[in-house]
mmCIF file of C-alpha atoms and ligand atoms in Angstrom:
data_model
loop_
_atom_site.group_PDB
_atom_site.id
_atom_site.type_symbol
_atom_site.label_atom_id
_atom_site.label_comp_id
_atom_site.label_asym_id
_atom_site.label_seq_id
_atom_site.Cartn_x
_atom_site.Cartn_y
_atom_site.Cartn_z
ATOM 1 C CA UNK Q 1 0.000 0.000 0.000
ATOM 2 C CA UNK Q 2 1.518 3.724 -0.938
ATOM 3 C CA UNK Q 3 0.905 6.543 1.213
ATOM 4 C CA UNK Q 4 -1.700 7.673 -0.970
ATOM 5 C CA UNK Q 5 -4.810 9.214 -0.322
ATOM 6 C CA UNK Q 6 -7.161 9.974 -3.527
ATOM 7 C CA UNK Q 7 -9.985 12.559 -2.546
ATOM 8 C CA UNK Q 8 -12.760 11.428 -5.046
ATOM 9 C CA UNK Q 9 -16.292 11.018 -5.967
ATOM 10 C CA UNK Q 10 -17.119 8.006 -8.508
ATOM 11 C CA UNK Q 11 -19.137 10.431 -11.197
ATOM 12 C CA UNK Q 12 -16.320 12.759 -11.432
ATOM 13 C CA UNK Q 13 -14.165 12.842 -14.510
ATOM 14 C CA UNK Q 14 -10.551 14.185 -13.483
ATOM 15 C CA UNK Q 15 -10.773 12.009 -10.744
ATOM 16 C CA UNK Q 16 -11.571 9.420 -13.169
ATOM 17 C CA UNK Q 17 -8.309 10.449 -14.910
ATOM 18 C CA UNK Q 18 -6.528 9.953 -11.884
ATOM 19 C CA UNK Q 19 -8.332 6.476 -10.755
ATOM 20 C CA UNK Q 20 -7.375 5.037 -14.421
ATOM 21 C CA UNK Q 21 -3.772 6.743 -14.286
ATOM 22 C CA UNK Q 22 -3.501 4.917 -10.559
ATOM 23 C CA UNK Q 23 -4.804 2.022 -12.509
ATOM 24 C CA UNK Q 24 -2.144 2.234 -15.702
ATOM 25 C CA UNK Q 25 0.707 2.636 -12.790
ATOM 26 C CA UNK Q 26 -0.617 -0.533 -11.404
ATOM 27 C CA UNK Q 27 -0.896 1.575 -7.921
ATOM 28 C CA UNK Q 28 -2.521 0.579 -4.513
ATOM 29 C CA UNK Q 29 -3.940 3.672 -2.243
ATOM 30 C CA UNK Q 30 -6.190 4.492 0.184
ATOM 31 C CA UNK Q 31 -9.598 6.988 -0.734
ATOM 32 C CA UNK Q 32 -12.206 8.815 0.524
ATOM 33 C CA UNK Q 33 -15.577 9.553 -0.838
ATOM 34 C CA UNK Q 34 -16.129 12.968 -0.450
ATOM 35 C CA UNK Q 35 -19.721 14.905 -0.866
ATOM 36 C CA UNK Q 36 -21.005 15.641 -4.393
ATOM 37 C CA UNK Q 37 -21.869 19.323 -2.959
ATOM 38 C CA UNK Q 38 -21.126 21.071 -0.290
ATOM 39 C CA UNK Q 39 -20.421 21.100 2.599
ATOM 40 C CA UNK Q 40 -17.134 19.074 2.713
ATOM 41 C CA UNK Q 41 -15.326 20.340 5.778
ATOM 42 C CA UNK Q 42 -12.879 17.087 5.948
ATOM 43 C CA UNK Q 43 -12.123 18.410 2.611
ATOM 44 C CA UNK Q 44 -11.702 21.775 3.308
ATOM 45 C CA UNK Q 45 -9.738 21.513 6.820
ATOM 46 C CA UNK Q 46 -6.660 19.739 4.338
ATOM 47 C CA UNK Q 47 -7.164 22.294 1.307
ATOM 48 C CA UNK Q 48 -7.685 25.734 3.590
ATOM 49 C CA UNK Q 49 -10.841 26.416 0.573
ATOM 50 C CA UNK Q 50 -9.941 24.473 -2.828
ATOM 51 C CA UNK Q 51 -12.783 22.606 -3.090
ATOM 52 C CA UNK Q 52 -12.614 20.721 -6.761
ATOM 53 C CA UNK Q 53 -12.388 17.546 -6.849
ATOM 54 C CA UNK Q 54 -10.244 15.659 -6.839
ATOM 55 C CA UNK Q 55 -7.273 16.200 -4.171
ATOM 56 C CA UNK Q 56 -4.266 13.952 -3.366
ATOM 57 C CA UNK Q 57 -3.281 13.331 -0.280
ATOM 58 C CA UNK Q 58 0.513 12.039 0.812
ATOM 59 C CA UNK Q 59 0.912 12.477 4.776
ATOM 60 C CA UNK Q 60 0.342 16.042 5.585
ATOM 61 C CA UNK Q 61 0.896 17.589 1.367
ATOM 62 C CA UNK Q 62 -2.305 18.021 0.084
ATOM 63 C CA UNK Q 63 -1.824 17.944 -3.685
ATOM 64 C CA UNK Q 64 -4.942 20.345 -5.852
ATOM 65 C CA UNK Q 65 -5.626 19.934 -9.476
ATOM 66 C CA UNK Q 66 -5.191 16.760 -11.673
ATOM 67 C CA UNK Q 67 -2.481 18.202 -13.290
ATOM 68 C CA UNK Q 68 -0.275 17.806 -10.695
ATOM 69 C CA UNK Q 69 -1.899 15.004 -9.171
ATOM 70 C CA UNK Q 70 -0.791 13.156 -12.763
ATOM 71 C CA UNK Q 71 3.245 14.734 -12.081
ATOM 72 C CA UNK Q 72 3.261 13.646 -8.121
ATOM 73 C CA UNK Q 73 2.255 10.141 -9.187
ATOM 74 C CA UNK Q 74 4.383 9.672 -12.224
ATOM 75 C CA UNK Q 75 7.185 10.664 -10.536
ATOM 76 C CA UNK Q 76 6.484 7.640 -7.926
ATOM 77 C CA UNK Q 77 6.007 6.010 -10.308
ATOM 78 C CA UNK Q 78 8.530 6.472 -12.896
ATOM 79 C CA UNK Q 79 8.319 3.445 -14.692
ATOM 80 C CA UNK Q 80 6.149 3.836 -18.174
ATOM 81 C CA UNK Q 81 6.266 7.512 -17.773
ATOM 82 C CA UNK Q 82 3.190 9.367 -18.898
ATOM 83 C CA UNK Q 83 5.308 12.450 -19.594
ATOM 84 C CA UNK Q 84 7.780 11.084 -22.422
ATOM 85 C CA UNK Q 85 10.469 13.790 -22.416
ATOM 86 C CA UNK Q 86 10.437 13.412 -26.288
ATOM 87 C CA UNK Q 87 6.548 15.308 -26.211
ATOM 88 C CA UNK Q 88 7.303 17.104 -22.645
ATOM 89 C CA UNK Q 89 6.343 20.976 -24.379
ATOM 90 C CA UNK Q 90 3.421 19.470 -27.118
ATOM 91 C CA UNK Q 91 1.824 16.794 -24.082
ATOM 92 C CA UNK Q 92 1.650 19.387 -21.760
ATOM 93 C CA UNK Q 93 0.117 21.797 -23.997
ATOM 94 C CA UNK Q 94 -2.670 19.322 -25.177
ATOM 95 C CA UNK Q 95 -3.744 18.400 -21.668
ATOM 96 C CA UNK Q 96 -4.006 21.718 -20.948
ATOM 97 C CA UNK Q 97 -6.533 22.410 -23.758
ATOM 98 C CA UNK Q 98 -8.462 18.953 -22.938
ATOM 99 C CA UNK Q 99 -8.671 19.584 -19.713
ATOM 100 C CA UNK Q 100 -10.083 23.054 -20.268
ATOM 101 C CA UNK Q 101 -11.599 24.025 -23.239
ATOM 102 C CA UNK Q 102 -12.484 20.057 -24.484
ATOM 103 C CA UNK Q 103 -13.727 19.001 -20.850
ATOM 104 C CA UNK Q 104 -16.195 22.350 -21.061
ATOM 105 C CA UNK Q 105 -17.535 20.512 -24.096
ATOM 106 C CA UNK Q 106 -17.785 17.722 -22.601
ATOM 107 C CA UNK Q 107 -19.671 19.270 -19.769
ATOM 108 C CA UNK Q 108 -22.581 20.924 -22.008
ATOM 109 C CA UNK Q 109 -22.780 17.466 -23.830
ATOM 110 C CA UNK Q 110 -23.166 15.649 -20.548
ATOM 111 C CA UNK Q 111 -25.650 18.006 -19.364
ATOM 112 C CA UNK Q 112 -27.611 18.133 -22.750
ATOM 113 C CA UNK Q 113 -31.384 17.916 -22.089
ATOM 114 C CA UNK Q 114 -31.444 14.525 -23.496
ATOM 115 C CA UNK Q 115 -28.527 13.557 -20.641
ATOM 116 C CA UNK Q 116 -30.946 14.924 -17.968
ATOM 117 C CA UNK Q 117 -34.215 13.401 -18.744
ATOM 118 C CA UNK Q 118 -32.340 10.130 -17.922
ATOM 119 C CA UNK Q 119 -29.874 11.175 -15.200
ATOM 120 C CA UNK Q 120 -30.451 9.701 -11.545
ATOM 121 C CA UNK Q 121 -29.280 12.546 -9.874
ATOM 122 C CA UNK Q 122 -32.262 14.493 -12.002
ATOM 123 C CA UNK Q 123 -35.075 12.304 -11.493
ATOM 124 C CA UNK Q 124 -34.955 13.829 -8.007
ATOM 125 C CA UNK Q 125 -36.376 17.745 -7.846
ATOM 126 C CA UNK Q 126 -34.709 18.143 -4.611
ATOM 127 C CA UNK Q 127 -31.529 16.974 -5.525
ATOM 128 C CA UNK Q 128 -31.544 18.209 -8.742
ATOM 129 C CA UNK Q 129 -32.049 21.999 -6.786
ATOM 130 C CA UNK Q 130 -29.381 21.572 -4.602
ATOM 131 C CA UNK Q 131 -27.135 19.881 -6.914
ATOM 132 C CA UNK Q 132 -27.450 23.574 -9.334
ATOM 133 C CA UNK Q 133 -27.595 25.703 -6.468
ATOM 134 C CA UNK Q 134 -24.191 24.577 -5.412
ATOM 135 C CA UNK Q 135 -22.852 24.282 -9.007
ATOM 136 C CA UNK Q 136 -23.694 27.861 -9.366
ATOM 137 C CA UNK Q 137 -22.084 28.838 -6.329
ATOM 138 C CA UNK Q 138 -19.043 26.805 -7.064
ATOM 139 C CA UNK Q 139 -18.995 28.741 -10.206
ATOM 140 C CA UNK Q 140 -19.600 31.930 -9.112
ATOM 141 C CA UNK Q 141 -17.821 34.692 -10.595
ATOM 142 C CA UNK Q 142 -16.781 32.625 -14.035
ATOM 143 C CA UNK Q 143 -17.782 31.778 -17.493
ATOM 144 C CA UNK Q 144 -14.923 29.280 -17.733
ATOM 145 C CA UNK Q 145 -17.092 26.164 -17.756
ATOM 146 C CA UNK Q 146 -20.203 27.368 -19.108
ATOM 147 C CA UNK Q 147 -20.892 27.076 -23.463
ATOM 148 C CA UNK Q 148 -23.904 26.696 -25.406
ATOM 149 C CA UNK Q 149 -24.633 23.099 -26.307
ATOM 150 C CA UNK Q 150 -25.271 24.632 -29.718
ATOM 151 C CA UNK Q 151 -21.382 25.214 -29.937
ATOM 152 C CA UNK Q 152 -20.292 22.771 -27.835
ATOM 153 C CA UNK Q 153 -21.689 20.074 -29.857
ATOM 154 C CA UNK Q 154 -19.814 20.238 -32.920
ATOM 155 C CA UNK Q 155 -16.809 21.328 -31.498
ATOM 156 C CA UNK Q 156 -16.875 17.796 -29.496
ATOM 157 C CA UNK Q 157 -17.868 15.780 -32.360
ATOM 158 C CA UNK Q 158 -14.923 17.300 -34.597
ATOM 159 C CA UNK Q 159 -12.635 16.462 -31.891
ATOM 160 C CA UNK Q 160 -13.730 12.530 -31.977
ATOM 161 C CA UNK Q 161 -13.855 12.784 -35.629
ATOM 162 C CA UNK Q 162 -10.053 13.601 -35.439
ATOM 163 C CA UNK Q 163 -9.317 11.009 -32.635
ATOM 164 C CA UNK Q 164 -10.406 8.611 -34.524
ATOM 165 C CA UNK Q 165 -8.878 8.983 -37.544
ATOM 166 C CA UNK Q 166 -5.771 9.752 -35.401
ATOM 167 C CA UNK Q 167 -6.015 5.957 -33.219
ATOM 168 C CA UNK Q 168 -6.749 4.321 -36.803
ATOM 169 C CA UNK Q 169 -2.918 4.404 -37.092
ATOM 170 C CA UNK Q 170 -2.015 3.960 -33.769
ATOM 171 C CA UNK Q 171 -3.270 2.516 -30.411
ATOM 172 C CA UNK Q 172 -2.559 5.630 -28.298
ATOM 173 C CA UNK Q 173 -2.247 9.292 -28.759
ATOM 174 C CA UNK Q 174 1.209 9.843 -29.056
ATOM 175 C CA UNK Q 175 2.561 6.124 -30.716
ATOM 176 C CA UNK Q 176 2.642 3.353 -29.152
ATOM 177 C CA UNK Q 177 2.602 3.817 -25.195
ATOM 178 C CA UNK Q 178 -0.164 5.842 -23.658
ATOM 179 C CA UNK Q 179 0.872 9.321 -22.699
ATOM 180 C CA UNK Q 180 -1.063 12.192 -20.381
ATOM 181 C CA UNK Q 181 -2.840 13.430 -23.682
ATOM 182 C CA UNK Q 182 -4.874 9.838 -23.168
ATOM 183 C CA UNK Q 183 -5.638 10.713 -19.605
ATOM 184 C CA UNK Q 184 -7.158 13.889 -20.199
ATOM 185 C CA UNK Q 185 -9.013 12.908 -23.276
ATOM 186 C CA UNK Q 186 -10.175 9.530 -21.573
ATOM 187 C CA UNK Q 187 -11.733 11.531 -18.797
ATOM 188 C CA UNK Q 188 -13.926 14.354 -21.086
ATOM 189 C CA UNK Q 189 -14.923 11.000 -23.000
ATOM 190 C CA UNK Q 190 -16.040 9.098 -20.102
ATOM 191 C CA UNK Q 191 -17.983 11.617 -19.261
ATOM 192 C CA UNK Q 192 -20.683 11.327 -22.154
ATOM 193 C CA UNK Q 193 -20.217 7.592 -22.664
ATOM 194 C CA UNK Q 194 -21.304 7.036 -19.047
ATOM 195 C CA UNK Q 195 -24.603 8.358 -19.761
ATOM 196 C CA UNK Q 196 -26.527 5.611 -21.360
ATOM 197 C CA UNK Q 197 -29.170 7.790 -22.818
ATOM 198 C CA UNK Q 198 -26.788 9.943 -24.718
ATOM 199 C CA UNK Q 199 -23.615 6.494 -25.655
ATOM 200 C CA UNK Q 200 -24.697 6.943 -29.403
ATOM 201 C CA UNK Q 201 -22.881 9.951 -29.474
ATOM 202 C CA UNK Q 202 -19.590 7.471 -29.756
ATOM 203 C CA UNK Q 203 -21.342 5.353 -32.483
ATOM 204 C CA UNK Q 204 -19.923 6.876 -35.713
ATOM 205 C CA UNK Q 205 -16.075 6.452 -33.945
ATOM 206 C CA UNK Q 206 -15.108 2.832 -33.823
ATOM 207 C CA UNK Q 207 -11.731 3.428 -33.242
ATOM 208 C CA UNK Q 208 -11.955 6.216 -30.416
ATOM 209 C CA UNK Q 209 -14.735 2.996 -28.714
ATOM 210 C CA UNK Q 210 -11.651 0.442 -29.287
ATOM 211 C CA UNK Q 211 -9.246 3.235 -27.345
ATOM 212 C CA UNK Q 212 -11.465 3.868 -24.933
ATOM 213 C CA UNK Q 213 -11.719 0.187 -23.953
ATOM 214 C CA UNK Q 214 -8.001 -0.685 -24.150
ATOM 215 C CA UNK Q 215 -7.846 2.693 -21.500
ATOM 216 C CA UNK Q 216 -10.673 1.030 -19.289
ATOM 217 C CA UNK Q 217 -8.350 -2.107 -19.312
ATOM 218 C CA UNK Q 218 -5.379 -0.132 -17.312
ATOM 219 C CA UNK Q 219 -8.127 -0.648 -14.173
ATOM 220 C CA UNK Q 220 -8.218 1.735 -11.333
ATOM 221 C CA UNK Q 221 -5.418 0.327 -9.213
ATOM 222 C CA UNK Q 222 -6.030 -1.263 -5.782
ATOM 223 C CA UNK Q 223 -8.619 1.134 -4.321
ATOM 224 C CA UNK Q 224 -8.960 0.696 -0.238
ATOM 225 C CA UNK Q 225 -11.860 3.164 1.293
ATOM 226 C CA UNK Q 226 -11.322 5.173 4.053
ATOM 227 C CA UNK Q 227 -13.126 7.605 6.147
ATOM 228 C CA UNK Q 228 -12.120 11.380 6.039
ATOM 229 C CA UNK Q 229 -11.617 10.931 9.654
ATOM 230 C CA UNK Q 230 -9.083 8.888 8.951
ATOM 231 C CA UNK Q 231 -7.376 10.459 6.409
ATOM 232 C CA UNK Q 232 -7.871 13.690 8.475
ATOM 233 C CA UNK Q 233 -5.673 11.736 11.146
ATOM 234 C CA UNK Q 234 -2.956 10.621 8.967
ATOM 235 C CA UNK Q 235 -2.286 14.553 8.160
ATOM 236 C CA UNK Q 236 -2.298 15.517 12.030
ATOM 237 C CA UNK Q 237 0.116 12.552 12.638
ATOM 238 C CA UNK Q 238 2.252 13.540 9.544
ATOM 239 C CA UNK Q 239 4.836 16.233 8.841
ATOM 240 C CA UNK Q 240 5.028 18.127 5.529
ATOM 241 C CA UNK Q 241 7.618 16.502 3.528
ATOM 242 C CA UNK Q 242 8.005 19.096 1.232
ATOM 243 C CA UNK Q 243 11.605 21.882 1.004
ATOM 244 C CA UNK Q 244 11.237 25.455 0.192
ATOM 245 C CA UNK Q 245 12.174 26.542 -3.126
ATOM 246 C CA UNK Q 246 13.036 29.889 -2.956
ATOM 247 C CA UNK Q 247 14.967 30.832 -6.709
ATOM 248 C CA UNK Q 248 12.344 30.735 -8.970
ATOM 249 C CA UNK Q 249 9.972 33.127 -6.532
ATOM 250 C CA UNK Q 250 12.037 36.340 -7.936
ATOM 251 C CA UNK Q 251 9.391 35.571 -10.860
ATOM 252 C CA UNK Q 252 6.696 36.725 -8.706
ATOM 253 C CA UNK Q 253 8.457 39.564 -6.031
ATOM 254 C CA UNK Q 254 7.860 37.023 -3.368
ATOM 255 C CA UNK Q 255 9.912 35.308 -0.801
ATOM 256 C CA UNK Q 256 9.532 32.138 0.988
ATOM 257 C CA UNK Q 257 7.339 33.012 3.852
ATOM 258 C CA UNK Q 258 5.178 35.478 2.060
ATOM 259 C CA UNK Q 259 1.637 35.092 3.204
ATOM 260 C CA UNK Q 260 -0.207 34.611 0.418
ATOM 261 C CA UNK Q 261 -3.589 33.856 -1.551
ATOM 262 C CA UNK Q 262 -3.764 31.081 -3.960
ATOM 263 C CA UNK Q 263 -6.623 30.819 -6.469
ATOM 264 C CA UNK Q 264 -7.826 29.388 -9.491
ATOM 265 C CA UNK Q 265 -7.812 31.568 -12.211
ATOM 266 C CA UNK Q 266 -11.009 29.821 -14.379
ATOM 267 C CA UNK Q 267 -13.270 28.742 -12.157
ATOM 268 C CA UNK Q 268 -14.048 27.689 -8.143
ATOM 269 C CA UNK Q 269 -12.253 31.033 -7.418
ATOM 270 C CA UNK Q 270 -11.656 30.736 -3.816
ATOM 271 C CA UNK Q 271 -8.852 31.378 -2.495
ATOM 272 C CA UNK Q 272 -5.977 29.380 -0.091
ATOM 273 C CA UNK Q 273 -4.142 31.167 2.404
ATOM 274 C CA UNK Q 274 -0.732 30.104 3.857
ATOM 275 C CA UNK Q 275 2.835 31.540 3.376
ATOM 276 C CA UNK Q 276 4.571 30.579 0.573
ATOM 277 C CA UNK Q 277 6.821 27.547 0.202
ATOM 278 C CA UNK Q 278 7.456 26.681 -3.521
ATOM 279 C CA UNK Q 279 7.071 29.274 -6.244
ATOM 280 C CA UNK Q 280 8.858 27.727 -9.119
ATOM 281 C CA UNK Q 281 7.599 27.825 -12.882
ATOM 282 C CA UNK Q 282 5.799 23.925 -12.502
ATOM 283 C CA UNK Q 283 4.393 24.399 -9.265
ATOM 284 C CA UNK Q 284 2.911 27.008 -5.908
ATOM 285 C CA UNK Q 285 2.515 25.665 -2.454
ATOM 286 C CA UNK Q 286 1.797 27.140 0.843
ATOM 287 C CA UNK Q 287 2.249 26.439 4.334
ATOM 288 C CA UNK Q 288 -1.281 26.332 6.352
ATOM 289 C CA UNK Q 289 -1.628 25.892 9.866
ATOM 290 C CA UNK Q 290 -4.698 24.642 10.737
ATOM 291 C CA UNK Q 291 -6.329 24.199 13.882
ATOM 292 C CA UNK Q 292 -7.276 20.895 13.790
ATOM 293 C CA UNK Q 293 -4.539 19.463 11.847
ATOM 294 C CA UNK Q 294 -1.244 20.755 12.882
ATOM 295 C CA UNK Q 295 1.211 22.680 9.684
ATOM 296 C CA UNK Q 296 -0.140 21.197 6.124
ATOM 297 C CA UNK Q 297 1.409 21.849 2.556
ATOM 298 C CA UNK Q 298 -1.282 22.698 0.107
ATOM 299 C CA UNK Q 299 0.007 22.445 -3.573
ATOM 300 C CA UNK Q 300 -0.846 23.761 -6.462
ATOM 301 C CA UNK Q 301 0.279 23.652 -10.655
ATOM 302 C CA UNK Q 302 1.414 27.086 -11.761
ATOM 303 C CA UNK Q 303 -0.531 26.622 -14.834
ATOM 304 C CA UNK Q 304 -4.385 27.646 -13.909
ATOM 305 C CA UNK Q 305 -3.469 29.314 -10.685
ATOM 306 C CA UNK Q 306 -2.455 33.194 -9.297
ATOM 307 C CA UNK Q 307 -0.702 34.014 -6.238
ATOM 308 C CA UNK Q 308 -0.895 37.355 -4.518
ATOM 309 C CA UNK Q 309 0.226 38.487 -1.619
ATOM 310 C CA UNK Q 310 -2.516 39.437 1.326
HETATM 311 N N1 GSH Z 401 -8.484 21.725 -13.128
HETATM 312 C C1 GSH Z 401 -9.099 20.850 -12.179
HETATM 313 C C2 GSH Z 401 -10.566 20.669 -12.538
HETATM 314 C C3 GSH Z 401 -11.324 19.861 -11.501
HETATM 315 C C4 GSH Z 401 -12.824 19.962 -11.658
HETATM 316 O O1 GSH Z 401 -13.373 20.798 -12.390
HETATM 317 N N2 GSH Z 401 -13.519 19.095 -10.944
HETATM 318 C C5 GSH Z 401 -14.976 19.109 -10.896
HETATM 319 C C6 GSH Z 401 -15.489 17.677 -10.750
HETATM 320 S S1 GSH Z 401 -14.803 16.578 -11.914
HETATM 321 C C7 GSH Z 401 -15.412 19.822 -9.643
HETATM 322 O O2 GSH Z 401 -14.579 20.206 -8.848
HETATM 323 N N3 GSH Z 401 -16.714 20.003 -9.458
HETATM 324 C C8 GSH Z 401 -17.216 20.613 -8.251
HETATM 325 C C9 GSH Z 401 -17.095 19.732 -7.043
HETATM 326 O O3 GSH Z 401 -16.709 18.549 -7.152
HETATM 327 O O4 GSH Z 401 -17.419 20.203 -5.967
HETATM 328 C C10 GSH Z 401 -8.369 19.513 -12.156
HETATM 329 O O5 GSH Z 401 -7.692 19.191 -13.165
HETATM 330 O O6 GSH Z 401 -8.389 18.817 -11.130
#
């Protein structure tokens, strides 16, 4: 068993990325099943506010945004690296965009009206309230995940068309070995196909169905449920592992020790307070002391995210 700890819900997509990249790395770790909606306050006591989902936990670090999630666990587990050095500029540019502008797609598909007359989650008028009412809260302030299923529609079907013209001459997206590109894709894919009512969207793309099935095969590693309780405890037991890097923070006019806000720049913009511990080009992460927990590292990719000083 690794140290571990995937913060998850089953219907969400990065975390599905992060499950099936678990899964490819043949990984065992512990996870809890956090809330669909808020509140989440085992959540929140590790993240000091970040409240997407998913969040990686190792000891007392508390690793935000799949992103990095993918980095932290590839570089544990080095072996079949997802990040081929060859592709390091081109993958990491091509995640980016799937995991933003292709996952909003993805999004207005998934919540087509066709989607919803079907959905579980719908078929309740309670749940269905609360689950907008807290979607529009989380996104509060943004128009970063919101598009017109007129626009998205097309935009998502060119995309398979081109995936699957792409995988008809090779099994992943980058050659022969799967690379983060197929982690982000998989994950804005999964997304639709899940939904039974709305599957045929995938009909006319043979060869994207045949990838997606030899990405299901990679498995989500060996998953053992917790409580948050418990993975609250490990943190309080634990001590950040992590060493200030100081250099790079000349970018920003900050040194280590700062106090600082860190927020997402598209959307769920709330903020995390600590004092600054890494400000280097990949990556931001504060120091937190929290009540309940004792000193906690909250990180964060630099890519999506601003830091100011308070
Ligand atoms: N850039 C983030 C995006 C995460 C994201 O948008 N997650 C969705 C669920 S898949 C979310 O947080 N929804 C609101 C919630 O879970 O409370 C990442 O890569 O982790």
């Amino acid at each position: 068993m690794s140290d571990l700890i995937l913060h998850h819900y089953p219907e969400s997509p990065f975390s599905e990325k992060i499950r099936l990249l678990l899964g490819y790395k043949q990984a065992s770790y512990q996870a809890v099943a956090i809330p669909v909606i808020q509140p989440k306050p085992d959540l929140m006591a590790l993240t000091g506010g970040y409240r997407k989902t998913p969040v990686l936990q190792i000891g007392a670090d508390i690793y935000c945004d799949s992103a990095l999630m993918a980095r932290v666990i590839d570089r544990l587990y080095p072996d079949n690296t997802v990040f081929p050095a060859a592709y390091e500029a081109v993958a990491g540019g091509l995640a980016h965009w799937t995991d933003t502008l292709l996952f909003k797609c993805a999004v207005a598909m998934a919540f087509q009206p066709r989607a919803l007359a079907s959905h579980a989650l719908f078929s309740d008028p309670d749940a269905a309230a609360a689950f907008m009412a807290d979607r529009a809260e989380f996104t509060r302030g943004s128009t970063e995940l919101s598009m017109d299923f007129s626009i998205a529609q097309p935009y998502f079907l060119m995309h398979l068309k081109r995936l699957d013209l792409q995988l008809a001459s090779q099994p992943f997206l980058l050659g022969e070995a799967p690379s983060i590109v197929d982690f982000s894709t998989y994950h804005c894919c999964w997304f639709v196909h899940n939904n039974e009512a709305i599957r045929d969207t995938f009909a006319p793309f043979p060869e994207v169905l045949a990838w997606m099935g030899r990405m299901r095969a990679f498995g989500q590693g060996e998953l053992t449920p917790i409580s948050g309780a418990a993975a609250l405890a490990v943190a309080a037991a634990a001590t950040p592992a992590t060493e200030p890097v100081v250099k790079a923070m000349q970018v920003d006019g900050l040194v280590a020790g700062d106090k600082v806000n860190i927020t997402p720049i598209d959307y769920g913009l709330f903020p995390v307070e600590g004092r600054l511990l890494v400000a280097s080009l990949e990556e931001l992460a504060v120091v937190r002391d929290d009540p309940q927990l004792g000193q906690v590292v909250v990180h964060f990719p630099r890519l999506g995210f601003k830091v100011e000083k308070v």
